[in-house]
């Protein structure tokens, strides 16, 4: 479950929710309290194993929005879109939280740098 203190909540009442895909076994999405530190339109992607840069565009695995909320100083995890929307609600990725493209665009418009984010199992 993902929780934000943003227009998607009023107190503890959920006003908006989205289906998401999370990290698979061995690449689990980190849980805890975080803060959004990066927001990008049309981001470039980087392959997690070989570092190949994937340019912005329809084949980019990050979709057209990126909302970064976690980093260990080397790796970064965030919310982003995907060209594979049929995989929503499955644990198949590398720690990031993938969302349908229209959903991540809506979320992008509801949050700002510094918005707290709670990621709960």
Tab-separated table of C-alpha atoms in Angstrom:
chain	number	residue	atom	x	y	z
A	1	UNK	CA	0.000	0.000	0.000
A	2	UNK	CA	1.220	3.519	-0.749
A	3	UNK	CA	0.246	6.534	1.280
A	4	UNK	CA	0.821	10.193	0.554
A	5	UNK	CA	0.012	13.354	2.411
A	6	UNK	CA	-1.288	15.132	-0.642
A	7	UNK	CA	-4.665	15.816	-2.270
A	8	UNK	CA	-5.156	12.001	-2.391
A	9	UNK	CA	-5.811	11.930	1.381
A	10	UNK	CA	-8.031	13.833	3.768
A	11	UNK	CA	-6.820	12.889	7.235
A	12	UNK	CA	-6.714	9.087	7.091
A	13	UNK	CA	-9.434	8.865	4.431
A	14	UNK	CA	-8.240	7.803	0.976
A	15	UNK	CA	-9.617	10.088	-1.726
A	16	UNK	CA	-7.734	8.550	-4.655
A	17	UNK	CA	-5.938	5.252	-5.238
A	18	UNK	CA	-4.064	3.743	-8.174
A	19	UNK	CA	-3.056	0.199	-9.156
A	20	UNK	CA	0.733	-0.189	-8.980
A	21	UNK	CA	3.472	-2.725	-9.681
A	22	UNK	CA	6.277	-3.068	-7.128
A	23	UNK	CA	9.746	-4.614	-6.978
A	24	UNK	CA	10.084	-8.349	-7.405
A	25	UNK	CA	11.783	-10.740	-4.971
A	26	UNK	CA	15.384	-9.672	-4.501
A	27	UNK	CA	14.553	-6.144	-5.749
A	28	UNK	CA	11.836	-5.305	-3.206
A	29	UNK	CA	10.506	-1.759	-3.035
A	30	UNK	CA	11.854	-0.110	0.119
A	31	UNK	CA	9.265	0.560	2.801
A	32	UNK	CA	9.192	3.423	5.245
A	33	UNK	CA	8.750	7.175	5.322
A	34	UNK	CA	10.392	9.132	2.507
A	35	UNK	CA	10.255	12.514	0.820
A	36	UNK	CA	9.945	13.271	-2.885
A	37	UNK	CA	13.265	14.747	-4.017
A	38	UNK	CA	13.050	14.596	-7.808
A	39	UNK	CA	10.327	15.148	-10.403
A	40	UNK	CA	10.997	14.829	-14.130
A	41	UNK	CA	8.907	14.985	-17.289
A	42	UNK	CA	10.150	12.778	-20.137
A	43	UNK	CA	12.982	11.179	-18.135
A	44	UNK	CA	15.784	9.133	-19.589
A	45	UNK	CA	15.973	5.596	-18.234
A	46	UNK	CA	19.036	3.615	-17.234
A	47	UNK	CA	19.219	-0.160	-17.469
A	48	UNK	CA	19.735	-1.458	-13.886
A	49	UNK	CA	22.338	-4.067	-14.863
A	50	UNK	CA	24.438	-2.578	-17.637
A	51	UNK	CA	23.920	1.189	-17.272
A	52	UNK	CA	22.738	1.674	-20.851
A	53	UNK	CA	20.837	4.965	-21.119
A	54	UNK	CA	17.396	4.701	-22.716
A	55	UNK	CA	16.210	7.998	-24.219
A	56	UNK	CA	12.824	9.525	-23.434
A	57	UNK	CA	10.084	8.255	-25.713
A	58	UNK	CA	7.372	5.617	-26.058
A	59	UNK	CA	9.753	2.687	-25.434
A	60	UNK	CA	11.281	4.150	-22.279
A	61	UNK	CA	10.510	1.833	-19.324
A	62	UNK	CA	9.983	4.905	-17.097
A	63	UNK	CA	7.115	6.236	-19.183
A	64	UNK	CA	6.897	10.013	-19.374
A	65	UNK	CA	6.902	10.928	-15.659
A	66	UNK	CA	9.370	10.224	-12.835
A	67	UNK	CA	8.870	10.972	-9.122
A	68	UNK	CA	11.995	10.002	-7.135
A	69	UNK	CA	11.545	9.255	-3.414
A	70	UNK	CA	14.423	6.949	-2.292
A	71	UNK	CA	18.152	6.709	-2.867
A	72	UNK	CA	21.062	4.928	-1.245
A	73	UNK	CA	23.461	7.410	-2.846
A	74	UNK	CA	23.933	5.231	-5.927
A	75	UNK	CA	20.538	3.792	-6.833
A	76	UNK	CA	17.310	5.766	-7.035
A	77	UNK	CA	13.752	4.461	-6.735
A	78	UNK	CA	10.623	6.304	-7.671
A	79	UNK	CA	7.135	6.267	-9.075
A	80	UNK	CA	6.956	6.189	-12.849
A	81	UNK	CA	4.876	5.171	-15.832
A	82	UNK	CA	5.461	2.189	-18.101
A	83	UNK	CA	4.877	1.010	-21.640
A	84	UNK	CA	3.741	-2.331	-20.096
A	85	UNK	CA	0.561	-1.214	-18.317
A	86	UNK	CA	-0.798	-4.776	-18.376
A	87	UNK	CA	1.692	-5.629	-15.592
A	88	UNK	CA	0.094	-3.259	-13.082
A	89	UNK	CA	-0.384	-4.889	-9.651
A	90	UNK	CA	2.444	-7.401	-10.167
A	91	UNK	CA	5.799	-7.627	-8.405
A	92	UNK	CA	8.049	-7.780	-11.466
A	93	UNK	CA	10.365	-4.770	-11.388
A	94	UNK	CA	13.584	-3.479	-9.850
A	95	UNK	CA	12.258	-1.713	-6.755
A	96	UNK	CA	10.447	1.165	-8.404
A	97	UNK	CA	6.709	1.630	-8.258
A	98	UNK	CA	5.291	1.477	-11.761
A	99	UNK	CA	1.944	3.019	-12.486
A	100	UNK	CA	-0.319	3.361	-15.496
A	101	UNK	CA	0.801	6.384	-17.490
A	102	UNK	CA	-2.387	8.402	-16.940
A	103	UNK	CA	-2.238	7.633	-13.212
A	104	UNK	CA	1.373	8.764	-12.758
A	105	UNK	CA	0.583	11.937	-14.727
A	106	UNK	CA	-2.287	12.635	-12.327
A	107	UNK	CA	-0.062	11.928	-9.301
A	108	UNK	CA	2.675	14.152	-10.760
A	109	UNK	CA	0.181	17.015	-10.706
A	110	UNK	CA	-0.770	16.367	-7.067
A	111	UNK	CA	2.670	16.247	-5.428
A	112	UNK	CA	5.688	18.537	-5.198
A	113	UNK	CA	9.313	18.315	-4.122
A	114	UNK	CA	9.366	17.619	-0.396
A	115	UNK	CA	5.975	15.843	-0.314
A	116	UNK	CA	6.200	13.056	2.284
A	117	UNK	CA	5.518	9.536	1.024
A	118	UNK	CA	4.901	6.467	3.120
A	119	UNK	CA	5.436	3.081	1.504
A	120	UNK	CA	3.802	0.363	3.567
A	121	UNK	CA	3.695	-3.384	2.915
